[in-house]
PDB file of C-alpha atoms in Angstrom:
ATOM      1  CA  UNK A   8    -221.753 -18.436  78.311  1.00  0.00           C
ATOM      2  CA  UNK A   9    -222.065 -19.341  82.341  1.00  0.00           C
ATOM      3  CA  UNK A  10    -225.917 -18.645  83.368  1.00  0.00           C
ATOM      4  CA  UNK A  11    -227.482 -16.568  86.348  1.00  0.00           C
ATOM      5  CA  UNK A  12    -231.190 -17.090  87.201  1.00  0.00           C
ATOM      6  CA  UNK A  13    -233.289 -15.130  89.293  1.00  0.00           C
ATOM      7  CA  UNK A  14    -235.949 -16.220  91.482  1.00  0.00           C
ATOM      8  CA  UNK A  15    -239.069 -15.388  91.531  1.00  0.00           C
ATOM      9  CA  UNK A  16    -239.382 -13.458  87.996  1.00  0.00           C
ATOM     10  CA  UNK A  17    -241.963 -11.278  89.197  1.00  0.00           C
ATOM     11  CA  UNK A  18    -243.298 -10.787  91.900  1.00  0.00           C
ATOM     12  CA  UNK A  19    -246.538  -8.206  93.766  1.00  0.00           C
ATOM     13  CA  UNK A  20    -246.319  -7.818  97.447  1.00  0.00           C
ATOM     14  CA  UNK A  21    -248.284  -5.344  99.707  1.00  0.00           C
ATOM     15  CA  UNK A  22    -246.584  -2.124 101.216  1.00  0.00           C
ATOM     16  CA  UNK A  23    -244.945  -2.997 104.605  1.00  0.00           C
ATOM     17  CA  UNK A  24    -244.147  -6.704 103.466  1.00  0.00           C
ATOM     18  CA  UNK A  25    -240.707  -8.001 102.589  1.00  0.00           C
ATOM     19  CA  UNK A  26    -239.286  -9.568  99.953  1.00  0.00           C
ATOM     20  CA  UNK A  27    -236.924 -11.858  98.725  1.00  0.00           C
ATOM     21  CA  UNK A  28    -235.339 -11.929  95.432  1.00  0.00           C
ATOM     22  CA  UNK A  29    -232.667 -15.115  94.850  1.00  0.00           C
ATOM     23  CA  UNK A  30    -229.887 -14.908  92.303  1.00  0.00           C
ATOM     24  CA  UNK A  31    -227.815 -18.055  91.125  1.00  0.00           C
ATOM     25  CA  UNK A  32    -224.937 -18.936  89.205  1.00  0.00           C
ATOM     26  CA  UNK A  33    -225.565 -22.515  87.598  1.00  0.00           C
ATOM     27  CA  UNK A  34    -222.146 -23.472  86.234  1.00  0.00           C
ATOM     28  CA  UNK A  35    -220.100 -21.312  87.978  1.00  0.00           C
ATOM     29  CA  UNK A  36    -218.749 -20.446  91.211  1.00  0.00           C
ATOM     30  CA  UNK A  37    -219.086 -16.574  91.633  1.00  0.00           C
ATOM     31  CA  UNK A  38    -216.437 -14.859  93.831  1.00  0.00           C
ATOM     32  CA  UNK A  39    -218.647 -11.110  93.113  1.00  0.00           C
ATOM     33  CA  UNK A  40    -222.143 -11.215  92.782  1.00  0.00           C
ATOM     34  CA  UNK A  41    -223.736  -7.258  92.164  1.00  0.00           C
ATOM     35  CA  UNK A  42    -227.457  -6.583  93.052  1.00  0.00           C
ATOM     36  CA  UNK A  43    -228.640  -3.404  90.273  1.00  0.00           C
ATOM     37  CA  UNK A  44    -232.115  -1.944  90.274  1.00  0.00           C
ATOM     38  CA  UNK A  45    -233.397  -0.222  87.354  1.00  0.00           C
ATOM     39  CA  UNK A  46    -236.599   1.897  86.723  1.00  0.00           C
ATOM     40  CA  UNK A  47    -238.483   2.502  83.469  1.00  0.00           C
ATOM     41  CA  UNK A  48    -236.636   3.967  80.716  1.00  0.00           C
ATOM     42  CA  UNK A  49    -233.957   4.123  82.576  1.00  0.00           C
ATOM     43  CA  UNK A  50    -230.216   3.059  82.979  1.00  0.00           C
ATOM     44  CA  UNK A  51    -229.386   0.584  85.573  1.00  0.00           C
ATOM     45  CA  UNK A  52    -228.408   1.812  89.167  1.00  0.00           C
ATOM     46  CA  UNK A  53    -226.048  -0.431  90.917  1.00  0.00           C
ATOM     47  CA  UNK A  54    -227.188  -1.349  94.865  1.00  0.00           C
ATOM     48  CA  UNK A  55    -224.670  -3.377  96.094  1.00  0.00           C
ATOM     49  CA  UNK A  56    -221.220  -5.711  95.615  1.00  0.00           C
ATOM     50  CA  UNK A  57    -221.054  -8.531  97.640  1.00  0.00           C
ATOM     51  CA  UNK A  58    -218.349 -11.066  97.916  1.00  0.00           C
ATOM     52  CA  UNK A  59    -219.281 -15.054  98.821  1.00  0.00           C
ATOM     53  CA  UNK A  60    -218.973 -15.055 102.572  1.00  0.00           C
ATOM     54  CA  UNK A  61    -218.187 -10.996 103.310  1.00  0.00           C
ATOM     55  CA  UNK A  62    -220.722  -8.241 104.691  1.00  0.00           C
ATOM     56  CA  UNK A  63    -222.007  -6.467 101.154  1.00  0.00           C
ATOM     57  CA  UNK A  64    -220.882  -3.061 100.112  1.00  0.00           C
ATOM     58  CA  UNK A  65    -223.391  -0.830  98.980  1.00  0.00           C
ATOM     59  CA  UNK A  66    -223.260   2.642  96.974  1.00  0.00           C
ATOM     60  CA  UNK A  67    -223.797   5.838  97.976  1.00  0.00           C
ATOM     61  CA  UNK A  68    -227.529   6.774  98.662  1.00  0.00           C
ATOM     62  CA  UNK A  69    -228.571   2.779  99.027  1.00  0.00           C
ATOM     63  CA  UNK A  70    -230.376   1.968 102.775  1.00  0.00           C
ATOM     64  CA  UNK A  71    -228.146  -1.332 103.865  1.00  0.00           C
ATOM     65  CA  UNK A  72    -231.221  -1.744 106.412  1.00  0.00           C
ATOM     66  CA  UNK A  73    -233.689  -1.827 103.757  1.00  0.00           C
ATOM     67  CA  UNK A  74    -231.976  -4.076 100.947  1.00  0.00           C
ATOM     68  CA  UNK A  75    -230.342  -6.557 102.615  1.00  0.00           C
ATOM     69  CA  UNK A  76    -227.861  -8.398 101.109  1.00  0.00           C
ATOM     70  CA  UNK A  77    -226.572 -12.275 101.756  1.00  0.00           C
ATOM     71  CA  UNK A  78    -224.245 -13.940  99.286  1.00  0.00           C
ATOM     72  CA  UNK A  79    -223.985 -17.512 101.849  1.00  0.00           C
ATOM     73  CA  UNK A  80    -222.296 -19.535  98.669  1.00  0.00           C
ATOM     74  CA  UNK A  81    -219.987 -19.192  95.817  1.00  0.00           C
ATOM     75  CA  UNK A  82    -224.134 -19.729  94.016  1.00  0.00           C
ATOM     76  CA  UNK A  83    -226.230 -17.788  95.434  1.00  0.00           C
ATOM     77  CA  UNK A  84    -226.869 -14.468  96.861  1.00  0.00           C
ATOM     78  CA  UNK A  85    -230.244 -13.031  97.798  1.00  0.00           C
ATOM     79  CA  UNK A  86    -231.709  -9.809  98.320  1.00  0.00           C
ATOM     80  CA  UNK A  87    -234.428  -8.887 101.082  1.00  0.00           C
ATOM     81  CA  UNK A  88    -236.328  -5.520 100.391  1.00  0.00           C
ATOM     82  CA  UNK A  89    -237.369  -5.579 103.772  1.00  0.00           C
ATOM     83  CA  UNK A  90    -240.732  -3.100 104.572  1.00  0.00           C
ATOM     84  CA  UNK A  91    -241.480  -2.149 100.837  1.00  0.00           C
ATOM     85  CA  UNK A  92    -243.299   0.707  99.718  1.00  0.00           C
ATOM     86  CA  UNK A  93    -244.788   1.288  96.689  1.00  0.00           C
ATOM     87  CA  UNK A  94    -241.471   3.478  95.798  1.00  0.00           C
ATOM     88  CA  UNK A  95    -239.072   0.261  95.832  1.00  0.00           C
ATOM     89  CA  UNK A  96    -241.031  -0.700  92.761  1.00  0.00           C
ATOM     90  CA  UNK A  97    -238.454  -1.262  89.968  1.00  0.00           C
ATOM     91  CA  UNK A  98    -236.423  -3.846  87.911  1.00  0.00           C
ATOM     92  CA  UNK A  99    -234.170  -5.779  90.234  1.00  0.00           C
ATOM     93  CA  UNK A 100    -230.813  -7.525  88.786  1.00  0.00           C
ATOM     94  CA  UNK A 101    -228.019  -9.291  89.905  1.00  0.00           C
ATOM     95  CA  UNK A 102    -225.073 -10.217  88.469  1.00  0.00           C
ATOM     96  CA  UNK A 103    -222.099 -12.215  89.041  1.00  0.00           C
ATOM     97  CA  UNK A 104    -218.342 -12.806  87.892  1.00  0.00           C
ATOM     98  CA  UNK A 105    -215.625 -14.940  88.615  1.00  0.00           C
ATOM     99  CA  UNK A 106    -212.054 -13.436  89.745  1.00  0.00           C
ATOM    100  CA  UNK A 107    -211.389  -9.816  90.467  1.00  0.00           C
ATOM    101  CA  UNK A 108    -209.846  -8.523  87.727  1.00  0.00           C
ATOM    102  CA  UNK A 109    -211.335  -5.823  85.270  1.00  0.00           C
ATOM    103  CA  UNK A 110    -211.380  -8.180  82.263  1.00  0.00           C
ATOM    104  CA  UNK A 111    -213.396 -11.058  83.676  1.00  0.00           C
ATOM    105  CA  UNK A 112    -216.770 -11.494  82.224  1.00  0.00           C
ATOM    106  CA  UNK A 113    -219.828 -10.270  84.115  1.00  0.00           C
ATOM    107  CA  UNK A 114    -223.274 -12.271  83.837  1.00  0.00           C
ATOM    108  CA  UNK A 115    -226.204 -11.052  84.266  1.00  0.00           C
ATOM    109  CA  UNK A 116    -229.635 -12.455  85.573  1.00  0.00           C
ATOM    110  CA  UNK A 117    -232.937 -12.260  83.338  1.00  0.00           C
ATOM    111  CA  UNK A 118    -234.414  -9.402  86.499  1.00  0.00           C
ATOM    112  CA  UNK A 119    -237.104  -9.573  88.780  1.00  0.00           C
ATOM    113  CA  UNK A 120    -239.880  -7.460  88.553  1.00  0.00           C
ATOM    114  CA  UNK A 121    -241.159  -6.061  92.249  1.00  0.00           C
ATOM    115  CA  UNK A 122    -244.815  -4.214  92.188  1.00  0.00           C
ATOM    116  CA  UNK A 123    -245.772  -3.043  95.542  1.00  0.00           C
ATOM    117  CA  UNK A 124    -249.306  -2.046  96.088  1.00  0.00           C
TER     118      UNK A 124
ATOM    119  CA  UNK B 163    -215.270   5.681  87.789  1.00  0.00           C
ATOM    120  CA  UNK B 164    -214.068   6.891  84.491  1.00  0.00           C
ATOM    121  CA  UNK B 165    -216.905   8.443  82.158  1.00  0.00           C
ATOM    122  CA  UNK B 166    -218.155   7.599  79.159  1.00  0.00           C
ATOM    123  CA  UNK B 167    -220.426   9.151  76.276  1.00  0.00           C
ATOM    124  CA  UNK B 168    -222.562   7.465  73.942  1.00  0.00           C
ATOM    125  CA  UNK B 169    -225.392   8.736  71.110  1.00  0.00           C
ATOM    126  CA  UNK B 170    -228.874   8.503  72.651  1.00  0.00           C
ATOM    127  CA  UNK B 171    -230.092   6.377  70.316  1.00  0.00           C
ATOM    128  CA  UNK B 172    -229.116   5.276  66.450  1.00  0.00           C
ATOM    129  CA  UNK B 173    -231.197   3.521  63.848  1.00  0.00           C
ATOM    130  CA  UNK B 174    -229.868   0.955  61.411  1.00  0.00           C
ATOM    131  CA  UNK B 175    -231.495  -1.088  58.242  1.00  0.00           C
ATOM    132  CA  UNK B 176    -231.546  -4.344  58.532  1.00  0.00           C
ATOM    133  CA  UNK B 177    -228.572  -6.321  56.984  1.00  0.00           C
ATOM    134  CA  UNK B 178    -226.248  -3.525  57.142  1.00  0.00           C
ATOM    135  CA  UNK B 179    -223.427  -2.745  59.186  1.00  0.00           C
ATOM    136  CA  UNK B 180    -223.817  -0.578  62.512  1.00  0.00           C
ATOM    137  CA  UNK B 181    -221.153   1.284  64.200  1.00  0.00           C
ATOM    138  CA  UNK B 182    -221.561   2.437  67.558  1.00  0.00           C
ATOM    139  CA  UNK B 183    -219.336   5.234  69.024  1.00  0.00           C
ATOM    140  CA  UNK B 184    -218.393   5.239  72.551  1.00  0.00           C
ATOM    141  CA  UNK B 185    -215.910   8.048  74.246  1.00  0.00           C
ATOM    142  CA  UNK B 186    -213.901   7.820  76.857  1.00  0.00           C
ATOM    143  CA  UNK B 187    -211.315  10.530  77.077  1.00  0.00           C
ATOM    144  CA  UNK B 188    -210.819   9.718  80.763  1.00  0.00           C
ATOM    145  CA  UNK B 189    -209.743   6.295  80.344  1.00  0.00           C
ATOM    146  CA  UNK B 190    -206.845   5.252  83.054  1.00  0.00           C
ATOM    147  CA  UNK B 191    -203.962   2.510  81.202  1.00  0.00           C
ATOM    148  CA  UNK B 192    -205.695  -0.348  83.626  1.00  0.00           C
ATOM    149  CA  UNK B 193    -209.280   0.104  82.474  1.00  0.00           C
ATOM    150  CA  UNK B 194    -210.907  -2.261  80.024  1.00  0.00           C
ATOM    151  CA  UNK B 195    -213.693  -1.352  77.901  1.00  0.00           C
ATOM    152  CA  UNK B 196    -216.664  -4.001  77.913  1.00  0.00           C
ATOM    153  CA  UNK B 197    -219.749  -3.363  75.629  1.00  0.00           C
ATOM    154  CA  UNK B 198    -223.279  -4.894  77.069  1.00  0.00           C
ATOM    155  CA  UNK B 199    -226.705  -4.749  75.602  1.00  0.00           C
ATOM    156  CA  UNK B 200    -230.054  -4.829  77.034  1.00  0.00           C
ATOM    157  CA  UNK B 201    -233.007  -6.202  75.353  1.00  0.00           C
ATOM    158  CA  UNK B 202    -236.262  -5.042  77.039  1.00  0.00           C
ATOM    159  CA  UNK B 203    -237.469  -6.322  80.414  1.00  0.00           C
ATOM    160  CA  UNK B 204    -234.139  -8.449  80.357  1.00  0.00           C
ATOM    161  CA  UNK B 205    -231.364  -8.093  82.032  1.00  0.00           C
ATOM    162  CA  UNK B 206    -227.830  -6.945  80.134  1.00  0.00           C
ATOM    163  CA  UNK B 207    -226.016  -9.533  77.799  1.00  0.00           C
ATOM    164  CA  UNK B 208    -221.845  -9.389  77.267  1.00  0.00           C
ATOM    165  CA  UNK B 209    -221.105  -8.086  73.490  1.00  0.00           C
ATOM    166  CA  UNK B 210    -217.254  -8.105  74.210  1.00  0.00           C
ATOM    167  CA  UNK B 211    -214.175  -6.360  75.633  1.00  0.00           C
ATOM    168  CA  UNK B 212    -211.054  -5.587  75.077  1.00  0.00           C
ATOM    169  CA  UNK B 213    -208.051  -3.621  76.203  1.00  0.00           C
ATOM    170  CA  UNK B 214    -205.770  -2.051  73.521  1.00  0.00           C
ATOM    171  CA  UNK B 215    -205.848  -4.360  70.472  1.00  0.00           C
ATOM    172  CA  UNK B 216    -208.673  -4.493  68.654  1.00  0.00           C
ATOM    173  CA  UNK B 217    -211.305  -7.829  69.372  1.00  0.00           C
ATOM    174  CA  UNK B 218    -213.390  -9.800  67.221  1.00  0.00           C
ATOM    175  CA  UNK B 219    -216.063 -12.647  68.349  1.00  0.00           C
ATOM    176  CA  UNK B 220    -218.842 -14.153  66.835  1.00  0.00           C
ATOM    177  CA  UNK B 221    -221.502 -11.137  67.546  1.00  0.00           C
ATOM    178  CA  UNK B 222    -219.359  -8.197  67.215  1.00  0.00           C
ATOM    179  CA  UNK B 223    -216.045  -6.644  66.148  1.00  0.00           C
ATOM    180  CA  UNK B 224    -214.459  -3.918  68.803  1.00  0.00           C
ATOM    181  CA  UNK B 225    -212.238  -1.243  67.467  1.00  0.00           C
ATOM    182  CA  UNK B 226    -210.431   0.870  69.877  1.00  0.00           C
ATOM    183  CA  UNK B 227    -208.416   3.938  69.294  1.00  0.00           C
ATOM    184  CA  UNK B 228    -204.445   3.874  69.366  1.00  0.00           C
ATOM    185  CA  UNK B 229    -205.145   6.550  72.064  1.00  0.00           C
ATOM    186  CA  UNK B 230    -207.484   4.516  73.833  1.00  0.00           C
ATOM    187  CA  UNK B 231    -209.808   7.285  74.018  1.00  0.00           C
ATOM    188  CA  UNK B 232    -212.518   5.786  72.435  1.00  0.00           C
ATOM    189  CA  UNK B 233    -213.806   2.972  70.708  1.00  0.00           C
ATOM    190  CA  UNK B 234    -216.032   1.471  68.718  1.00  0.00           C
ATOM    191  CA  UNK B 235    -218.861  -1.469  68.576  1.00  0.00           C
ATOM    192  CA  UNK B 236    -219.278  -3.188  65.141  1.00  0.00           C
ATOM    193  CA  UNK B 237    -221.886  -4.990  64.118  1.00  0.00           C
ATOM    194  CA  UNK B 238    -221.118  -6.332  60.759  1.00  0.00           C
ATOM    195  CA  UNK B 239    -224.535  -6.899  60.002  1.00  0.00           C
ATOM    196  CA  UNK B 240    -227.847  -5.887  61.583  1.00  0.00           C
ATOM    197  CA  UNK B 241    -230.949  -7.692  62.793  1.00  0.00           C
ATOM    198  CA  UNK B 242    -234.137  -7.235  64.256  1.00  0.00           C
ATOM    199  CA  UNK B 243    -232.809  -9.283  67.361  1.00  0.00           C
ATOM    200  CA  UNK B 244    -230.118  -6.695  67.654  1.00  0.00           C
ATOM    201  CA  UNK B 245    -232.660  -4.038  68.784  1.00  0.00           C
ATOM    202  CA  UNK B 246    -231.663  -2.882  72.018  1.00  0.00           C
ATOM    203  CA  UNK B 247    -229.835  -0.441  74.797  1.00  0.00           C
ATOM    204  CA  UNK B 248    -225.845  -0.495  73.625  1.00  0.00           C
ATOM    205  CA  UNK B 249    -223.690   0.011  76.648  1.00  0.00           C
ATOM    206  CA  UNK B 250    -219.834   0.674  76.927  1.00  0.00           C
ATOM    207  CA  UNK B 251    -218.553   0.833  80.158  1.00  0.00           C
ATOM    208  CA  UNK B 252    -214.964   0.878  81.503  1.00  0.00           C
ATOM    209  CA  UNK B 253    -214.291  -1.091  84.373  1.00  0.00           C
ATOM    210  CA  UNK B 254    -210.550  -1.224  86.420  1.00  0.00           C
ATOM    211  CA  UNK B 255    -208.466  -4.479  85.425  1.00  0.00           C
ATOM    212  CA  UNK B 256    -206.665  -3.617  88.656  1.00  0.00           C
ATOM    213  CA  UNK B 257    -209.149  -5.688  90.839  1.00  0.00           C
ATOM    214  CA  UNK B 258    -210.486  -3.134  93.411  1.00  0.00           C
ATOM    215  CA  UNK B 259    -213.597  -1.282  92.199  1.00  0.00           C
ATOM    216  CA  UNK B 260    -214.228  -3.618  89.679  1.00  0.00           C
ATOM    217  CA  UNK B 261    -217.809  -3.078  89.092  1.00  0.00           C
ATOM    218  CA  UNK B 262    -219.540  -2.257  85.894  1.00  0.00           C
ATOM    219  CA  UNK B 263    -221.012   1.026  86.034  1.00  0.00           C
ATOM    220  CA  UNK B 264    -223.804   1.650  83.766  1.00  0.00           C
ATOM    221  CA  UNK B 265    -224.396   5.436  82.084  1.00  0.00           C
ATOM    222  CA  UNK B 266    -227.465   6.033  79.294  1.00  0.00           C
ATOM    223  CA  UNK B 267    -226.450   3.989  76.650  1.00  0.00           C
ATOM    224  CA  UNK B 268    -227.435   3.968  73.003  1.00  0.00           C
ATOM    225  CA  UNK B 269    -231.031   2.702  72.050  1.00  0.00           C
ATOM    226  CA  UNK B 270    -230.490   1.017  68.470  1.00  0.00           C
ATOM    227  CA  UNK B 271    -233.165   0.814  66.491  1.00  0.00           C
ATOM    228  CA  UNK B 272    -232.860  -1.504  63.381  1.00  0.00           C
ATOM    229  CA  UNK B 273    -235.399  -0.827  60.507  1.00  0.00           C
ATOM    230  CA  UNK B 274    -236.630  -3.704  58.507  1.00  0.00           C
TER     231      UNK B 274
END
């Protein structure tokens, strides 16, 4: 199956500093890449859709001024958690797919884990 | 986004076959069903998907209802690697909103 990596794996910032998480697809162009957070023992909470070259659409309850989304290439998208606080601690994964349609494939990165002190 | 309802959690033995339930009652004609699972501190992995007929690959079988109001995950025979968070989710084949959605999903446990 096509591959996403994430970049940096984990990572442990101070409160007030930003971050920023990469996602790639290797062998694939991605026309959708999706940005999900996900806290212990729970389900994951999608963030954001982007498309390669569009302003990102977030959900409902998601600060666009705080996660900020920029999907430059058909490879890569990255997320900034810009000012983070000890609450934007959490499980961070993005995804990608190729094609809009309901029955294309949707792969997933291996996460980055964000610790703010 | 349509709903769907899946057991908390289910245990298996290892070596024998696990079904996993999944309900979707709301389920629109356009909406395919795609199963994902989620090892821990990893980030989901594609099981399969299908729309109306029934799909088999090589790490699952998927049997869906002639109603289409529910389906089922089958895993014809159970692992310690196949530990993990089971999630169906229905996403729109239409194009627009088509996002996958996760809900709770059902933690398999798989005895030795």
């Amino acid at each position: 199956g096509a591959v996403v990596s994430q970049h940096p794996s984990w990572v442990i910032c101070k409160s007030g500093t930003s971050v920023k998480i990469e996602c790639r697809s290797l062998d694939f162009q991605a026309t959708t890449m999706f940005w999900y957070r996900q806290f212990p023992k729970q389900s994951l909470m999608l963030m954001a859709t982007s498309n390669e070259g569009s302003k990102a659409t977030y959900e409902q309850g998601v600060e666009k001024d705080k996660f900020l989304i920029n999907h430059a290439s058909l490879t890569l998208s990255t997320l900034t958690v810009t000012s983070a606080h000890p609450e934007d601690s959490s499980f961070y994964i993005c995804s990608a797919k190729t094609g809009t349609g309901g029955w294309n494939e949707q792969f997933f990165g291996p996460g980055t884990r964000l610790t703010v002190l | 986004d349509a709903k769907t309802t899946q057991p908390n959690s289910m245990e298996s033995n290892e070596e024998e076959p696990v079904h996993l339930p999944c309900n979707h009652s709301t389920i629109s004609g356009t909406d395919y069903i795609h199963w994902y699972r989620q090892l821990p501190s990893q980030g989901p992995e594609y099981v399969i998907h299908g729309l109306t007929s029934n799909v088999n690959n090589r790490m699952a079988s998927l049997a869906i209802a002639e109603d289409r109001k529910s389906s089922t995950l089958i895993l014809h025979r159970a692992t310690l690697r196949d530990a993990a968070v089971y999630y169906c989710i229905l996403r729109d084949g239409m194009g627009k909103g088509s996002r996958l959605t996760f809900g709770e999903g059902t933690q398999l446990t798989v005895n030795p």
